[in-house]
XYZ file of C-alpha atoms in Angstrom:
746
model
C 77.807 -34.766 5.921
C 81.340 -36.227 4.297
C 82.324 -33.124 3.185
C 81.797 -31.343 6.670
C 83.759 -34.204 8.409
C 86.737 -33.615 5.922
C 86.399 -29.885 6.473
C 86.540 -30.321 10.320
C 89.196 -32.844 10.001
C 91.575 -30.621 7.798
C 91.048 -27.891 10.387
C 92.015 -30.099 13.056
C 95.193 -31.228 11.096
C 96.050 -27.480 10.533
C 95.630 -26.438 14.157
C 97.649 -29.438 15.479
C 100.693 -28.035 13.013
C 100.342 -24.548 14.101
C 102.714 -23.544 17.276
C 101.068 -23.834 20.497
C 100.615 -21.040 23.076
C 103.423 -21.009 25.663
C 100.877 -20.187 28.266
C 97.476 -21.517 28.612
C 94.800 -19.370 27.441
C 91.175 -19.522 27.357
C 87.888 -18.346 26.096
C 85.921 -15.961 27.965
C 83.156 -16.045 25.541
C 82.382 -18.834 22.772
C 80.314 -18.524 19.964
C 76.650 -20.132 20.438
C 74.739 -22.185 18.053
C 71.867 -20.069 17.140
C 68.713 -20.182 14.927
C 67.663 -17.068 12.902
C 64.737 -16.232 10.924
C 65.854 -15.509 7.009
C 66.659 -11.883 6.234
C 67.166 -10.800 10.061
C 70.756 -10.046 11.214
C 72.743 -12.308 13.557
C 76.232 -11.716 15.811
C 78.527 -14.397 17.156
C 80.315 -13.619 19.831
C 84.242 -14.468 20.933
C 86.525 -13.530 23.478
C 89.832 -14.805 24.292
C 92.270 -13.919 27.023
C 96.043 -14.803 27.592
C 99.314 -13.465 29.224
C 99.730 -11.389 26.043
C 98.100 -8.208 25.034
C 97.648 -8.528 21.235
C 95.444 -11.139 19.525
C 94.073 -11.197 16.316
C 90.595 -12.719 15.500
C 89.785 -14.750 12.387
C 86.458 -16.820 11.451
C 85.722 -19.939 9.369
C 82.760 -21.293 7.537
C 82.263 -24.561 7.044
C 86.323 -24.795 7.264
C 87.058 -21.892 4.928
C 88.159 -18.428 6.051
C 85.303 -15.970 5.634
C 85.757 -13.105 3.071
C 84.317 -10.012 4.429
C 81.686 -7.534 2.796
C 78.894 -5.124 3.237
C 76.802 -8.005 4.569
C 79.363 -9.937 6.559
C 81.737 -8.067 8.486
C 83.497 -8.699 11.631
C 83.375 -6.091 14.826
C 86.314 -6.439 17.134
C 86.184 -10.043 17.894
C 82.612 -10.449 16.589
C 81.218 -11.692 13.600
C 78.214 -10.308 12.636
C 75.895 -11.073 9.208
C 73.219 -8.896 7.926
C 69.929 -10.508 6.296
C 70.925 -13.945 6.694
C 70.455 -16.164 3.564
C 69.473 -19.761 4.105
C 71.750 -21.120 1.131
C 74.979 -18.983 1.846
C 75.063 -18.762 5.613
C 73.941 -21.728 6.888
C 76.494 -24.009 8.540
C 79.409 -24.178 11.270
C 81.218 -20.991 12.367
C 84.668 -21.202 14.054
C 86.492 -18.612 15.934
C 90.231 -18.721 15.579
C 92.368 -16.216 18.071
C 96.268 -15.600 17.287
C 98.729 -14.542 19.108
C 100.639 -12.104 17.226
C 103.983 -12.416 18.991
C 104.021 -16.277 19.141
C 102.227 -17.376 16.280
C 100.181 -19.586 18.640
C 96.551 -19.895 17.689
C 93.144 -21.547 19.372
C 90.066 -22.330 17.975
C 86.775 -22.407 19.767
C 84.272 -25.376 19.338
C 82.148 -24.761 16.135
C 78.792 -22.935 16.325
C 75.909 -23.882 14.043
C 73.726 -21.476 12.471
C 70.369 -22.702 11.160
C 67.954 -20.186 9.011
C 64.300 -20.505 9.851
C 62.323 -19.708 6.616
C 58.727 -20.753 5.336
C 57.629 -20.178 1.716
C 54.757 -22.473 1.035
C 52.419 -25.139 1.948
C 50.269 -27.565 -0.191
C 48.256 -30.177 0.483
C 48.461 -33.849 -0.737
C 46.199 -36.495 -0.846
C 47.884 -39.795 0.438
C 44.784 -41.935 0.246
C 40.894 -41.861 0.165
C 38.277 -44.852 0.419
C 35.318 -45.840 2.359
C 37.012 -46.364 5.819
C 39.703 -43.405 5.891
C 40.661 -40.095 4.285
C 44.448 -39.670 4.676
C 45.729 -35.966 3.871
C 49.303 -34.694 4.100
C 50.521 -30.933 4.519
C 53.795 -30.196 2.582
C 55.537 -27.312 3.795
C 58.361 -25.860 1.971
C 60.214 -24.408 5.066
C 62.287 -25.008 8.189
C 62.277 -24.185 11.781
C 64.795 -23.939 14.337
C 65.513 -26.645 17.457
C 63.790 -24.273 19.677
C 60.411 -23.828 17.960
C 59.073 -26.972 15.787
C 56.903 -26.173 12.772
C 53.438 -25.997 13.506
C 50.592 -27.546 11.522
C 46.978 -26.516 11.374
C 43.711 -28.065 9.153
C 40.983 -26.720 8.120
C 37.692 -27.553 6.766
C 35.850 -25.026 4.887
C 37.617 -22.396 7.083
C 36.656 -24.220 10.379
C 39.830 -25.291 12.266
C 39.996 -29.002 12.824
C 41.324 -30.624 16.428
C 41.520 -34.535 17.027
C 38.039 -35.336 17.753
C 35.919 -38.161 16.928
C 36.671 -39.442 13.993
C 39.414 -36.826 12.977
C 42.782 -37.146 14.131
C 45.777 -34.907 13.564
C 49.293 -36.763 13.086
C 52.057 -34.182 12.711
C 51.649 -33.258 9.061
C 49.170 -35.629 8.384
C 45.395 -35.613 8.908
C 43.307 -38.664 9.023
C 39.381 -38.777 9.056
C 38.030 -42.456 9.734
C 34.912 -43.518 8.184
C 34.057 -40.117 6.337
C 30.715 -39.059 5.714
C 28.616 -36.420 4.511
C 29.635 -34.397 7.491
C 33.004 -34.434 6.276
C 32.481 -33.120 3.098
C 34.226 -29.721 1.996
C 37.424 -28.281 1.220
C 40.231 -28.967 3.505
C 43.526 -26.648 3.603
C 46.180 -26.617 6.160
C 48.320 -23.839 7.595
C 51.958 -23.867 8.366
C 53.483 -21.257 10.853
C 56.974 -20.572 12.835
C 59.058 -17.784 13.775
C 59.398 -16.460 10.111
C 55.923 -16.447 9.510
C 52.463 -18.172 8.430
C 51.342 -19.419 5.307
C 48.113 -21.327 3.979
C 48.018 -23.788 1.325
C 47.011 -22.135 -1.885
C 45.102 -25.460 -3.309
C 43.090 -27.630 -0.984
C 41.562 -30.972 -1.388
C 37.798 -30.945 -1.810
C 36.342 -34.563 -0.321
C 32.732 -35.272 -1.395
C 30.976 -38.124 0.022
C 28.556 -40.418 -2.229
C 24.987 -40.202 -1.501
C 23.051 -42.968 -2.932
C 19.237 -41.733 -2.933
C 18.081 -38.382 -4.619
C 14.768 -37.003 -2.930
C 11.696 -37.322 -5.170
C 8.114 -36.593 -4.636
C 5.937 -39.987 -5.285
C 3.887 -39.269 -8.072
C 0.980 -41.660 -9.173
C -1.031 -42.139 -12.555
C -3.027 -39.169 -13.547
C -1.546 -37.455 -10.540
C -0.353 -33.674 -10.988
C 2.451 -32.175 -8.871
C 1.574 -29.335 -7.456
C 3.320 -26.247 -8.954
C 3.457 -24.330 -5.431
C 6.931 -24.237 -3.977
C 5.864 -24.217 -0.380
C 8.042 -25.617 2.464
C 7.927 -29.177 2.314
C 9.695 -32.130 4.068
C 11.272 -34.934 2.404
C 12.866 -37.838 3.678
C 15.807 -39.697 2.148
C 16.575 -43.415 2.976
C 19.091 -45.346 1.868
C 19.726 -49.228 1.828
C 20.948 -50.940 4.959
C 24.529 -51.287 5.299
C 25.109 -49.345 2.149
C 27.264 -46.126 1.896
C 26.717 -43.086 -0.008
C 27.301 -42.904 -3.907
C 25.880 -41.385 -7.194
C 26.270 -44.486 -9.129
C 22.590 -45.037 -9.051
C 22.008 -41.890 -10.730
C 22.096 -41.785 -14.704
C 24.639 -39.955 -16.202
C 23.387 -36.757 -18.090
C 22.856 -36.578 -21.565
C 26.212 -36.242 -23.786
C 24.440 -33.199 -25.498
C 24.517 -31.184 -22.239
C 28.313 -30.466 -21.582
C 30.630 -27.764 -20.400
C 32.729 -26.845 -23.325
C 35.258 -24.407 -21.460
C 35.988 -24.042 -17.682
C 37.746 -21.758 -15.516
C 41.434 -21.792 -16.255
C 43.453 -24.137 -14.130
C 45.525 -21.001 -12.008
C 44.357 -17.009 -12.436
C 46.812 -14.563 -10.809
C 45.461 -11.201 -10.268
C 46.235 -7.981 -8.133
C 43.936 -7.001 -5.297
C 41.813 -4.418 -6.544
C 41.715 -5.528 -10.193
C 38.489 -6.934 -12.019
C 38.201 -10.501 -13.590
C 36.194 -13.178 -14.850
C 35.900 -16.720 -14.729
C 34.710 -18.633 -17.906
C 32.014 -21.393 -17.979
C 30.835 -21.938 -21.545
C 28.264 -24.740 -21.906
C 26.012 -26.429 -24.353
C 22.368 -26.724 -23.742
C 20.263 -28.980 -26.400
C 16.924 -27.631 -27.714
C 15.094 -30.786 -25.896
C 16.233 -29.895 -22.659
C 15.164 -26.220 -22.886
C 11.997 -27.092 -20.947
C 13.793 -29.300 -18.480
C 15.173 -27.820 -14.967
C 18.738 -27.253 -15.520
C 20.828 -25.279 -12.971
C 24.350 -23.786 -13.991
C 26.366 -23.332 -10.357
C 29.643 -21.936 -9.015
C 31.199 -23.357 -6.327
C 34.055 -21.892 -4.355
C 36.157 -24.154 -2.134
C 33.270 -26.833 -2.298
C 30.471 -24.254 -1.528
C 27.663 -23.039 -3.336
C 28.279 -19.635 -4.583
C 26.011 -18.747 -7.411
C 23.574 -20.401 -9.297
C 20.763 -19.651 -12.006
C 18.315 -21.736 -13.803
C 18.903 -22.384 -17.578
C 15.514 -24.473 -18.139
C 12.324 -23.180 -19.075
C 10.536 -24.357 -16.013
C 9.609 -22.919 -12.756
C 12.201 -21.042 -11.031
C 13.319 -22.113 -7.542
C 11.676 -19.898 -5.003
C 13.784 -17.252 -3.828
C 15.868 -17.037 -6.660
C 15.572 -13.748 -8.900
C 16.208 -13.351 -12.498
C 16.759 -9.763 -13.686
C 15.728 -8.951 -17.475
C 19.381 -8.947 -18.325
C 20.089 -12.306 -17.592
C 22.271 -11.392 -14.361
C 21.202 -13.446 -11.107
C 22.780 -13.095 -7.643
C 22.152 -15.683 -5.216
C 22.914 -16.933 -1.925
C 25.541 -14.439 -0.637
C 24.659 -10.272 -0.891
C 27.863 -9.113 -2.861
C 27.406 -6.693 -5.768
C 30.938 -7.590 -6.957
C 30.001 -10.619 -7.953
C 27.546 -11.414 -11.133
C 26.675 -14.619 -13.025
C 25.941 -14.332 -16.771
C 22.940 -16.445 -17.625
C 24.181 -16.580 -21.411
C 27.443 -17.918 -21.080
C 27.734 -18.925 -17.546
C 30.589 -16.335 -17.128
C 31.513 -15.343 -13.066
C 32.728 -11.913 -12.928
C 34.295 -9.960 -10.096
C 34.140 -6.062 -10.293
C 37.151 -5.831 -7.888
C 39.345 -8.486 -6.634
C 39.968 -8.717 -2.686
C 42.161 -10.818 -0.536
C 39.226 -13.304 0.482
C 38.315 -14.071 -3.315
C 41.258 -16.247 -3.609
C 40.192 -20.162 -3.616
C 39.389 -23.133 -5.750
C 36.343 -22.283 -8.381
C 34.312 -24.872 -10.244
C 31.801 -24.752 -12.624
C 28.895 -27.348 -12.628
C 25.749 -28.106 -14.829
C 22.842 -30.278 -12.559
C 19.783 -31.445 -14.268
C 17.179 -33.087 -12.381
C 17.732 -36.395 -11.510
C 21.099 -36.731 -12.940
C 24.583 -36.717 -12.091
C 26.077 -33.306 -12.146
C 28.404 -32.097 -14.811
C 31.551 -30.677 -13.237
C 34.313 -28.635 -14.933
C 37.861 -28.634 -14.239
C 38.645 -26.793 -11.191
C 40.310 -23.477 -11.285
C 42.406 -22.006 -8.774
C 42.156 -18.065 -8.346
C 45.208 -16.525 -6.652
C 45.232 -13.007 -5.323
C 48.423 -10.757 -5.285
C 47.532 -8.998 -1.757
C 48.416 -5.512 -2.024
C 51.261 -4.611 0.222
C 49.659 -2.912 3.365
C 49.897 -2.809 7.234
C 47.187 -3.946 9.054
C 46.821 -2.487 11.169
C 48.623 0.497 10.749
C 51.398 0.896 13.766
C 50.680 3.900 15.979
C 52.447 5.937 18.348
C 52.635 4.418 21.951
C 53.650 5.239 25.444
C 55.489 2.985 27.327
C 55.816 3.065 31.359
C 58.766 3.520 33.178
C 60.454 0.301 34.385
C 57.918 -1.774 32.568
C 59.191 -5.436 32.136
C 57.889 -5.934 28.900
C 56.104 -3.172 26.398
C 55.041 -4.159 22.708
C 54.767 -2.282 19.540
C 52.999 -4.177 16.739
C 53.756 -4.202 13.153
C 51.993 -6.606 10.835
C 52.132 -6.138 7.073
C 50.240 -8.268 4.384
C 50.864 -8.911 0.940
C 51.715 -11.362 -1.618
C 54.324 -12.417 -1.291
C 54.406 -12.198 2.426
C 56.647 -9.394 3.521
C 59.442 -8.896 5.497
C 59.109 -6.401 8.724
C 61.835 -4.472 9.949
C 62.412 -1.491 12.295
C 65.197 0.782 12.605
C 64.873 3.944 15.056
C 64.875 7.231 13.961
C 64.886 6.429 10.130
C 68.658 5.491 10.201
C 69.897 1.763 9.447
C 71.534 1.410 13.068
C 70.951 -1.162 15.526
C 68.291 -0.823 18.098
C 68.764 0.046 21.775
C 69.983 -2.287 24.507
C 67.053 -4.359 25.600
C 64.796 -3.784 22.603
C 64.620 -6.516 20.132
C 62.050 -7.500 17.271
C 60.539 -10.939 17.018
C 59.510 -13.119 14.211
C 56.132 -11.595 13.564
C 57.646 -7.885 13.494
C 56.566 -6.976 16.967
C 59.009 -4.509 18.600
C 59.905 -5.547 22.234
C 61.218 -3.574 25.004
C 62.173 -5.246 27.940
C 62.900 -3.135 31.249
C 61.971 0.230 29.753
C 63.882 3.304 30.686
C 64.453 6.909 29.319
C 67.171 5.669 26.549
C 64.209 3.858 24.471
C 62.543 7.265 24.238
C 62.300 8.303 20.296
C 60.758 7.737 16.685
C 61.040 4.542 15.128
C 60.113 3.124 11.861
C 58.656 -0.013 10.724
C 59.653 -1.259 7.117
C 57.726 -3.915 5.244
C 59.016 -4.940 1.841
C 58.493 -7.710 -0.766
C 58.950 -8.026 -4.606
C 56.142 -5.368 -4.895
C 58.011 -2.987 -3.158
C 58.764 -1.274 0.372
C 56.198 0.692 2.643
C 56.856 2.083 6.193
C 55.392 3.744 9.012
C 56.876 5.791 11.966
C 55.818 5.893 15.018
C 56.983 7.953 18.174
C 57.665 5.895 21.513
C 57.499 7.996 24.766
C 58.390 6.696 28.088
C 55.873 8.072 30.761
C 55.513 7.481 34.374
C 51.812 6.706 35.393
C 50.485 9.346 37.569
C 50.431 8.635 41.095
C 48.889 10.558 44.354
C 51.726 12.010 46.472
C 49.007 13.645 48.626
C 45.525 12.100 47.930
C 42.311 13.479 49.403
C 41.582 11.951 52.607
C 37.710 12.069 54.009
C 34.984 12.356 55.139
C 35.257 16.093 56.032
C 33.111 17.948 58.260
C 32.812 21.167 58.813
C 30.251 23.786 60.262
C 28.383 26.052 58.084
C 30.498 29.318 57.128
C 33.275 27.886 57.944
C 36.615 27.030 55.974
C 37.667 23.270 54.303
C 40.665 22.289 52.693
C 40.652 19.341 50.401
C 44.396 18.223 49.685
C 44.953 16.713 46.128
C 48.785 16.270 44.888
C 50.035 14.004 42.314
C 53.234 13.119 40.645
C 54.135 11.787 37.079
C 56.048 12.135 33.466
C 54.975 14.403 32.294
C 53.547 16.440 34.863
C 49.781 15.474 35.716
C 47.081 17.825 35.339
C 44.328 17.842 38.643
C 40.887 18.313 38.184
C 38.169 18.646 40.618
C 34.515 17.789 40.455
C 31.167 17.531 42.523
C 28.808 15.121 41.929
C 30.469 14.355 38.858
C 30.182 17.950 37.541
C 33.404 19.377 36.654
C 34.508 22.452 38.965
C 36.587 25.668 37.622
C 36.730 29.159 38.137
C 34.013 30.059 35.522
C 31.392 27.815 37.086
C 32.068 28.647 40.784
C 32.011 31.599 43.407
C 35.803 32.617 43.045
C 35.486 34.393 46.436
C 34.488 31.412 48.075
C 36.323 28.739 45.929
C 40.124 28.800 45.335
C 41.898 26.144 43.081
C 45.664 26.082 44.329
C 48.432 25.627 42.060
C 49.512 22.377 43.744
C 45.890 21.017 43.166
C 44.501 22.024 46.733
C 40.986 23.042 47.127
C 39.923 25.529 49.633
C 36.408 26.823 50.055
C 35.468 29.368 52.301
C 32.259 30.763 54.023
C 30.915 27.028 53.727
C 27.140 26.619 52.462
C 25.010 23.812 52.986
C 24.930 23.685 49.368
C 28.256 22.696 49.173
C 27.715 19.172 50.760
C 28.400 16.413 48.459
C 30.769 13.999 46.900
C 33.764 15.955 45.526
C 36.426 14.038 43.047
C 39.914 14.517 42.356
C 40.960 13.601 38.693
C 44.732 13.212 38.027
C 45.714 12.244 34.547
C 48.600 12.362 31.674
C 49.154 11.012 28.448
C 50.106 7.257 30.596
C 46.768 7.364 32.012
C 44.080 8.978 34.622
C 43.306 7.889 38.301
C 40.691 9.224 40.672
C 40.040 9.608 44.451
C 36.689 10.940 45.962
C 36.113 12.589 49.059
C 32.685 13.508 51.133
C 32.241 16.805 52.521
C 29.569 16.975 55.310
C 28.241 20.267 56.339
C 26.732 20.762 59.802
C 24.525 23.762 60.339
C 24.326 25.665 63.699
C 23.627 23.315 66.545
C 24.386 20.039 64.209
C 26.390 17.004 65.521
C 28.664 19.233 67.363
C 27.299 18.028 70.906
C 27.724 14.399 70.781
C 25.277 13.566 73.603
C 22.449 15.587 72.207
C 20.112 13.827 69.933
C 19.274 16.967 67.853
C 18.967 20.906 67.641
C 16.096 21.265 70.123
C 18.290 19.560 73.090
C 21.386 22.280 72.346
C 18.726 24.986 72.298
C 17.434 24.078 75.813
C 21.327 23.623 76.995
C 22.177 26.828 75.872
C 19.229 28.917 77.189
C 20.043 27.086 80.673
C 23.293 28.297 80.462
C 22.511 31.828 79.566
C 19.982 32.083 82.314
C 22.421 30.868 84.757
C 24.920 33.342 83.828
C 22.615 36.309 83.779
C 21.307 35.103 87.579
C 25.136 35.015 88.841
C 25.721 38.431 87.177
C 22.683 39.637 89.119
C 23.602 38.416 92.534
C 27.330 39.414 92.174
C 25.796 43.033 91.181
C 23.353 42.888 94.009
C 26.081 41.903 96.515
C 28.249 44.644 95.121
C 25.719 47.271 95.812
C 25.163 45.883 99.414
C 28.534 46.181 100.161
C 28.576 49.849 98.643
C 25.642 51.074 100.519
C 27.035 49.678 103.892
C 30.338 51.339 103.188
C 28.393 54.449 102.951
C 26.066 54.020 105.839
C 29.085 53.467 107.851
C 30.555 56.590 106.604
C 27.293 58.972 107.393
C 27.010 57.454 111.055
C 30.596 58.466 111.789
C 29.681 62.121 110.466
C 26.687 62.143 112.393
C 28.379 61.020 115.640
C 30.816 63.415 115.379
C 28.441 66.134 115.059
C 26.184 65.074 117.900
C 29.481 64.881 120.343
C 29.776 68.554 119.449
C 26.671 69.607 119.830
C 26.334 67.594 123.507
C 29.519 69.534 124.472
C 27.886 73.145 123.913
C 24.593 72.129 125.450
C 26.034 71.080 128.730
C 24.613 73.431 131.151
C 21.256 73.195 129.723
C 21.475 69.432 130.230
C 22.702 69.729 133.675
C 19.583 72.088 134.799
C 16.869 69.658 133.189
C 18.982 66.401 134.698
C 18.578 64.604 131.844
C 21.007 63.731 129.139
C 20.621 64.769 125.545
C 19.670 62.582 122.898
C 20.605 63.063 119.106
C 17.491 62.754 116.774
C 18.241 63.010 113.045
C 16.031 65.598 111.209
C 14.846 63.663 108.218
C 13.955 65.700 105.201
C 11.599 64.891 102.283
C 13.497 63.941 99.316
C 13.623 65.227 95.977
C 12.278 61.834 94.414
C 9.406 61.411 96.699
C 10.471 57.928 97.625
C 11.914 58.033 100.920
C 9.970 58.439 104.652
C 10.268 60.941 107.424
C 10.857 58.909 110.734
C 11.062 60.154 114.443
C 11.831 58.079 117.413
C 13.236 58.650 121.081
C 16.838 58.685 121.965
C 16.998 55.064 122.540
C 15.857 54.280 119.157
C 18.576 56.612 117.305
C 20.801 53.611 116.235
C 18.134 51.870 114.820
C 17.208 54.895 112.661
C 20.405 55.360 111.121
C 20.073 53.215 108.336
C 16.773 55.336 107.216
C 18.622 58.712 107.978
C 21.749 57.590 105.979
C 19.684 56.309 103.012
C 17.807 59.406 102.800
C 20.450 61.993 103.778
C 22.592 60.099 100.995
C 19.713 60.801 98.308
C 19.140 64.294 99.581
C 22.912 64.962 99.325
C 22.939 63.674 95.512
C 19.702 65.604 94.342
C 19.863 69.085 96.465
C 22.975 70.707 98.084
C 20.693 73.196 100.208
C 21.709 73.543 103.887
C 18.195 72.798 104.851
C 17.912 69.577 103.381
C 20.740 68.308 105.364
C 19.428 69.262 109.292
C 19.607 67.145 112.022
C 18.134 68.715 115.026
C 18.633 67.408 118.478
C 15.600 67.114 120.819
C 17.363 69.457 123.449
C 17.556 72.245 120.626
C 14.063 72.543 120.436
C 11.922 74.898 122.748
C 8.170 75.609 123.275
C 7.366 71.911 122.211
C 3.597 71.529 121.439
C 2.206 68.373 120.131
C -0.013 68.809 117.023
C -0.921 65.012 116.459
C 0.046 61.828 116.604
C 1.706 59.612 113.598
C 2.581 56.076 112.581
C 5.831 56.295 114.308
C 4.947 58.651 117.409
C 3.762 61.903 118.316
C 4.338 65.019 116.503
C 5.698 68.032 117.924
C 6.287 71.771 117.013
C 8.678 74.144 118.640
C 11.225 77.015 118.432
C 14.910 76.224 117.556
C 17.083 77.793 119.955
C 19.650 80.511 118.704
C 22.422 78.981 120.198
C 22.001 76.221 118.408
C 21.653 77.743 114.839
C 24.687 79.843 115.780
C 26.866 76.922 116.728
C 25.401 74.917 113.371
C 25.754 77.865 111.017
C 29.052 79.745 111.822
C 28.777 82.585 108.960
C 25.942 84.666 109.815
C 24.992 85.667 106.299
C 23.790 81.977 106.020
C 22.014 82.010 108.888
C 18.214 81.209 108.101
C 15.288 83.572 108.953
C 12.276 82.193 110.910
C 10.167 82.089 107.886
C 12.940 80.016 106.143
C 12.951 78.151 109.128
C 8.854 77.578 109.292
C 9.325 76.439 105.532
C 12.050 73.779 106.923
C 9.710 72.787 109.908
C 6.728 72.519 107.512
C 8.600 70.317 104.945
C 9.782 68.234 107.625
C 6.268 67.709 109.142
C 5.155 66.581 105.597
C 7.946 64.153 105.371
C 6.867 62.575 108.856
C 2.998 62.502 107.724
C 4.170 60.308 104.950
């Protein structure tokens, strides 16, 4: 401390003697005190400004100008230190800014560099008595100001906490009123930003017990040699505490000649053996004597040496090797020499071993403990793997954990080149690569290096920046469609890399191979189109989008309506719709029939009026020709249509008086109309007035009146038929008259 004060004082004197800047200057960035893990890199920033453009920067370490090399160098105005060493680099750093024009200089406040390291831990016994057990965890290491050293205590691999009679006080462990429940191996672990270490040697605590369970035996009473399960009680004296002072010591002839070595260091995977040579007197051959091996206070292996009945559950092989308690083929206890051999060492075999001889009803004979240290092979646990990082993620981590003896140092490099990591990428004390505010520039290959005295191993991982797939157009439902219709289900997605789209129906994937290609179409944008929809197409359709960043899924329900289903909301079912449709069809047919009838009636009326007009015109002409006869007779002529028989046989011949001529127009019109269509013969169209007949003779009576027969006047015939060649003969007239009479009779 005094040397530091002298250095700072000397620096202050030197600065006071130097010229002062003519214009006030200040630092834009000052170096800050930092704590860094040993063998990691660090950088001190420094930047000053004034009215002059040329400045020179220098750095002092503990008052001495720094000599730059490959490990410590200056980048611009900043000081960079690679692989920080706790002995060489700890101290105060000062930045000196010098104006080259005036020679004036300015110094920054000192920035302190603290190195975080962790080498080893050990358990120290501070005190042990009936009332209290006091242990201390001694650690070779240092932590920064921001993160203190963390100490944890374990008893037989079980983590301890302040509870009941156990108290944790910083580095110390206090067990008040220790009892049999507190027996075991006590170890401690220390951890900080540099890593985590466990004490190689622990402390074995064993409370004393003043009683040994024995079977009461009376005179001439033999003990059963059956080793069935029994319950034995052990009662101590009131107010007394445990202890083995009451047990007699074992005979001196029974002893351990050579125990395990105090320290055995072996590499992981190699074989080794722990020695336990013992002497067994002949007089004790028939006594029950057990050889035991304990690891960290726990019984690991034991074998029966004497000639008594073996303990049930213990097996003795012909070769003299017994394996007890924990099934592990690597461990073998040799009965002849007591050696405990390991076929192949693993990391969990490290610990404290002790050999023990136990004679019944006597105090045990213990060997000196030996510590087995395993040089753990340098390896990654687990192996680093490539990872996809979500774009714009706030924090993303890639772990790289290595194990080995001594504890390895972990470093990360990008693309296998010893260059600085990208911005917002850092490595924590545990070797984890941390990405903050992930962007596309973080994409690339990163290599994790783990090294210790055994060598160096590395693993390369690929970091890819991806965008989780999202639905740009999600499927929307439920969708209702009619049978034999067309339905379109949209499903579009975005992401990086471009997500794939997969459709399924009722959790069964759909593709062009297992669907009807004529009805199912899978569009490039992910849309599913179904044509000629069938009833069996109804179900739950799912759209799954995915890429290397993950998967997402949306479901849509397709409901297929058969004919008459669900499209008339007021109808309860298909029968009601059918009734409605039948009524509508009937009403439509009736309306069409009415329109047709009305049309026919209008058409017939028009034809009747046209026919009536022609008859009136013909009657007028005939009346003019027969006027003299009319004057002679003194009667007016009347027109009577001559009704002829029609070819279809459906019309009737009618004859009425002249006063009823107008009423018979309809019948004559309809008959003449039909006759004109079916026959163009001249005799079918005759209409003879009564005045045109002579020599009338009544031949009978009909439904509509009397029936007469007479002769047709020649004047009327010549007037009606102008062409002489077309004039009918008397035979033709008779036939016409006969035909007319037949029509009248009908």
